[in-house]
CSV table of C-alpha atoms in Angstrom, one decimal:
chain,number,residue,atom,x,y,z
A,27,UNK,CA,123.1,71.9,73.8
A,28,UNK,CA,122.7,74.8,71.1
A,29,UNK,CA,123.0,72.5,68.5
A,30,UNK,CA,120.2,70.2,69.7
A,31,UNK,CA,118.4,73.3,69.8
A,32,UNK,CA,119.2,74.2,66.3
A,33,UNK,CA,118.1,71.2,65.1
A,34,UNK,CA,114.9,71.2,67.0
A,35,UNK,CA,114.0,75.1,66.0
A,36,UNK,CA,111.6,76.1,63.1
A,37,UNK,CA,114.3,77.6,61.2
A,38,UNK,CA,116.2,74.2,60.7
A,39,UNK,CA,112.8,72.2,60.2
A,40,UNK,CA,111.8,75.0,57.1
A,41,UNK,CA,115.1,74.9,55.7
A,42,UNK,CA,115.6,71.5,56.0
A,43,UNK,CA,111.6,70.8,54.4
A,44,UNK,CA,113.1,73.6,51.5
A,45,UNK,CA,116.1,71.4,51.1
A,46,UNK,CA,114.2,68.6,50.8
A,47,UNK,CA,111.9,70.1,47.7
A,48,UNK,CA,115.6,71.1,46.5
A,49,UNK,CA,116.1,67.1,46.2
A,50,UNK,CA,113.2,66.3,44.9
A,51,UNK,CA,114.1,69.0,42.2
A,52,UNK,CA,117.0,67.1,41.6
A,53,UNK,CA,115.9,63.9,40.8
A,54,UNK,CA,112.6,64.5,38.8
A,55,UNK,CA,115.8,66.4,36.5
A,56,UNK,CA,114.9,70.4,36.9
A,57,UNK,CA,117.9,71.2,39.0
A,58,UNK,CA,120.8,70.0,36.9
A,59,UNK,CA,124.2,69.9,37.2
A,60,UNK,CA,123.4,72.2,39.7
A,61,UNK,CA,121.6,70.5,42.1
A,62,UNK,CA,124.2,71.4,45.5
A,63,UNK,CA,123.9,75.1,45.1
A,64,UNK,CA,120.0,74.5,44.5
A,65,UNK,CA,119.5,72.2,47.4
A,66,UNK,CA,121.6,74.9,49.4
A,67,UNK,CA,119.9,77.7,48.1
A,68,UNK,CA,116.6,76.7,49.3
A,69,UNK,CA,117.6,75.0,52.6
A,70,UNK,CA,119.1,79.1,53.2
A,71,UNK,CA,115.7,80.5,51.6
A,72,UNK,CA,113.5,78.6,53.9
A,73,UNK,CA,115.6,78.9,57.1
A,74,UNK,CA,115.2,82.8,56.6
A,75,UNK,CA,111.6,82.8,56.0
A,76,UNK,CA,110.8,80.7,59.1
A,77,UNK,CA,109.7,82.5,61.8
A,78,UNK,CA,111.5,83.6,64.8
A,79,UNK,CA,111.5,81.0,68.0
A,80,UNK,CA,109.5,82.3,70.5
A,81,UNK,CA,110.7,82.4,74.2
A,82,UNK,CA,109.1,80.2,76.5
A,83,UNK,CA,106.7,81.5,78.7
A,84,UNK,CA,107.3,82.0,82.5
A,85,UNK,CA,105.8,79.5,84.7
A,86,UNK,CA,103.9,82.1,87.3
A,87,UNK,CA,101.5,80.5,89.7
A,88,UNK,CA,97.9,80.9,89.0
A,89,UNK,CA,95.0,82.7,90.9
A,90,UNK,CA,93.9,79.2,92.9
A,91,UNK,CA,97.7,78.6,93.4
A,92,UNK,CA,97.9,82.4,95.0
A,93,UNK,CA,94.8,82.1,97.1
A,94,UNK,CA,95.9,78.9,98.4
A,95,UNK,CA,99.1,80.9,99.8
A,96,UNK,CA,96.6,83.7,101.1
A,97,UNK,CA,94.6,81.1,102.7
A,98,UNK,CA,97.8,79.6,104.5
A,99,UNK,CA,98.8,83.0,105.9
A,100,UNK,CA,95.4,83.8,106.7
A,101,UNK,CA,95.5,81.2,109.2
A,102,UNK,CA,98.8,82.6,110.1
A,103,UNK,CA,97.6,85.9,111.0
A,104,UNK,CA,94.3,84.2,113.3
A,105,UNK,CA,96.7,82.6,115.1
A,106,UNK,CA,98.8,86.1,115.9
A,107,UNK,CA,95.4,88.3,116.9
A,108,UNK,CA,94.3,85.7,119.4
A,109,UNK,CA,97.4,86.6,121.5
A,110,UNK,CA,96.1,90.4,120.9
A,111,UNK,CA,93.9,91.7,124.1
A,112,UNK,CA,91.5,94.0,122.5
A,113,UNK,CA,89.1,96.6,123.8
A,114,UNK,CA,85.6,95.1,123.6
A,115,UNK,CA,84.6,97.6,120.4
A,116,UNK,CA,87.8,96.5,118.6
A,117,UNK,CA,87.3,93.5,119.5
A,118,UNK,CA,84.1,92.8,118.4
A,119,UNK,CA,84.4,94.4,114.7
A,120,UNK,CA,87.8,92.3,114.5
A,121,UNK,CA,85.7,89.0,115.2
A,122,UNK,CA,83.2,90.9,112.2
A,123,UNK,CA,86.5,91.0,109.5
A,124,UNK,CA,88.0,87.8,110.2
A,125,UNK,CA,84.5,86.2,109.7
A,126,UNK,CA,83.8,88.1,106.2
A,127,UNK,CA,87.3,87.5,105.4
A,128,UNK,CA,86.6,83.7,106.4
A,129,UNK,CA,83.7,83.5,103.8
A,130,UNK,CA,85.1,85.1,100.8
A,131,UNK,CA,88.6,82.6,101.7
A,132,UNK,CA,86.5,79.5,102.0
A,133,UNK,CA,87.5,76.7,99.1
A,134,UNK,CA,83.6,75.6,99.0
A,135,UNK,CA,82.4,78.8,96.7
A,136,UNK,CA,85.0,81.4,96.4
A,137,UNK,CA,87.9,79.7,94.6
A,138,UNK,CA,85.9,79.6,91.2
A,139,UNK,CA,85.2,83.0,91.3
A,140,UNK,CA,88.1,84.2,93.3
A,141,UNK,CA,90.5,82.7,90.1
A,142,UNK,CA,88.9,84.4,87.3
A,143,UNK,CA,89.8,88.2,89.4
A,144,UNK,CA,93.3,88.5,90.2
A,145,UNK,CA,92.2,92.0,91.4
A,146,UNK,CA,90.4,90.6,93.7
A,147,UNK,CA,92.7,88.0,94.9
A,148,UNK,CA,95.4,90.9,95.3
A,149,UNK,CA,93.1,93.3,97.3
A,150,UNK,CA,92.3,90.2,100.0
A,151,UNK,CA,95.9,89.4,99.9
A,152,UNK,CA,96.3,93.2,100.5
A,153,UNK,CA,94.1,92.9,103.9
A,154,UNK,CA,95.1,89.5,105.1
A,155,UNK,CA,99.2,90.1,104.7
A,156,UNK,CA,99.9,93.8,104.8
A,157,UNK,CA,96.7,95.9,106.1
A,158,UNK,CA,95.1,93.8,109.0
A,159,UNK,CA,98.7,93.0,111.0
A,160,UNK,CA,99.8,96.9,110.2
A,161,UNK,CA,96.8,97.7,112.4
A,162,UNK,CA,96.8,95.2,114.8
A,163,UNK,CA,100.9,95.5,115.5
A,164,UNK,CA,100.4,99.3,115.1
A,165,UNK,CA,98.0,99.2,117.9
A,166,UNK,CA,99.7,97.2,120.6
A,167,UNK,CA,103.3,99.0,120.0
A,168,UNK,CA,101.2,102.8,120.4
A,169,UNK,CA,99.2,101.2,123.5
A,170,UNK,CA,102.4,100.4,125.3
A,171,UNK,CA,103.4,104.1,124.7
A,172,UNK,CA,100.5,105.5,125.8
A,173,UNK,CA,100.4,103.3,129.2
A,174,UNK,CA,104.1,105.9,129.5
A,175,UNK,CA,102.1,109.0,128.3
A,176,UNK,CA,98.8,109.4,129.6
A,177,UNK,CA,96.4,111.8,128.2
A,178,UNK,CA,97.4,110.9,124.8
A,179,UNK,CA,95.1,110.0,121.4
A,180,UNK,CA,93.8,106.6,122.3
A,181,UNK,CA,95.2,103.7,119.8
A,182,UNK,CA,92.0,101.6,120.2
A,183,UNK,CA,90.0,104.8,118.0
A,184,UNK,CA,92.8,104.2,115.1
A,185,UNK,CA,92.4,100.5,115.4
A,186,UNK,CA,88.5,100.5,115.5
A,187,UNK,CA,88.7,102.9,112.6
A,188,UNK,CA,91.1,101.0,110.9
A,189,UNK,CA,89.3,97.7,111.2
A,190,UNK,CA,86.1,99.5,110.2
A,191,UNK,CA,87.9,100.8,106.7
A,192,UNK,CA,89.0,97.2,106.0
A,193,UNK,CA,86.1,95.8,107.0
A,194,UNK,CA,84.4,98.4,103.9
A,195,UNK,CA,86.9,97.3,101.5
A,196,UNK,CA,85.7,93.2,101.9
A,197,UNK,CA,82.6,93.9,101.9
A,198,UNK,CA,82.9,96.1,99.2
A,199,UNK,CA,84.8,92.7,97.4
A,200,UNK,CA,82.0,90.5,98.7
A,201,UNK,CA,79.6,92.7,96.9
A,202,UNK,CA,81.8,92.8,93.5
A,203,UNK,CA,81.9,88.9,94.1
A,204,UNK,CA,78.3,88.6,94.3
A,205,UNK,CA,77.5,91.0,91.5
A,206,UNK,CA,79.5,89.0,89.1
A,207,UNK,CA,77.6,85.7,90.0
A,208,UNK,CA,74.3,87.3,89.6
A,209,UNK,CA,75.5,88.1,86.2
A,210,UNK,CA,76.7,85.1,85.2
A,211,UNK,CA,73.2,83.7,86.6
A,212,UNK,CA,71.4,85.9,84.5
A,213,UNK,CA,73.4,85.2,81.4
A,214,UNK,CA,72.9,81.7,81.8
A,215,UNK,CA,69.2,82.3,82.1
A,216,UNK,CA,69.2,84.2,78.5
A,217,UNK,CA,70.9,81.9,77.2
A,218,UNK,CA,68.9,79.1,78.1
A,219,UNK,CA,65.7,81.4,77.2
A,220,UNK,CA,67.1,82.3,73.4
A,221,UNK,CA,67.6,78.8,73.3
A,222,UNK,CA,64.0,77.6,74.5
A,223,UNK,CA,62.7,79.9,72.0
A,224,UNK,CA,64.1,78.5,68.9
């Protein structure tokens, strides 16, 4: 296995295209009596001047192959907050996220711009994965202590809160999204103006 390698890697293929000048040295009569330690010589000179094999680069999925993954445990996660009974408040800015979140997840528009901004395919994984079933499980383990403790903070305030800082954050994303589309738009319209005007 390391030989094939050898054989394959720059370092043999210079040396060997070296070694090969060294022979041709040889027969048009400059290298001599000579000729092994020449032929040598420059099969040496040109394995040491070659440069350096360069490690193979790790095969890490893309941005598309990621949101496809987000999308999958998106759908995860709608499944486990329709089992969740929910105050009417919560409820109804829950049904608000999900919906945004829907829209920037959908395949029809978002995965072209989604996979040129791995920031923002890592803050919606953020939400989808960690933030929103945090809330949601933190909520309906605190409202089955409170049912025991009476007169407690009520967990629906820190889940409405909650959903309403998430709910900033994707919109906030939805705006970057659009922003960068605008741009593009506008770009596109230069361009196609500078051009016109040639």
């Amino acid at each position: 296995m390391a030989i094939s390698r050898y054989l394959e890697s720059r370092k043999n293929i210079a040396g060997s295209a070296c070694g090969l000048a060294g022979l041709v040295l040889t027969f048009t009569g400059v290298a001599g009596p000579y000729w092994p330690v020449v032929v040598a010589g420059l099969y040496g000179a040109g394995a040491l001047v070659a440069p350096p094999e360069r490690p193979a680069l790790p095969d890490l999925p893309d941005s598309s192959a990621q949101l496809d993954q987000v999308r999958a445990d998106f759908e995860e996660v709608r499944a486990y907050l329709s089992d969740i009974d929910l105050s009417v408040t919560a409820a109804a800015q829950l049904r608000e996220l999900t919906e945004l979140l829907s829209a920037l997840l959908d395949r029809a528009w978002s995965t072209e711009l989604l996979a040129h901004d791995p920031e923002s395919v890592h803050a919606l994984s953020r939400i989808v994965r960690r933030d929103l079933p945090e809330a949601v499980d933190s909520f309906a383990r605190a409202r089955w202590w409170t049912r025991m403790t009476p007169g407690t903070e009520s967990p629906e305030l820190h889940l409405e809160q909650q959903l309403s800082f998430m709910k900033k954050d994707a919109e906030h994303l939805a705006a970057g999204l659009r922003d960068a589309e605008a741009r593009r738009q506008e770009t596109h319209t230069r361009y196609l103006e500078e051009r016109s005007d040639r």
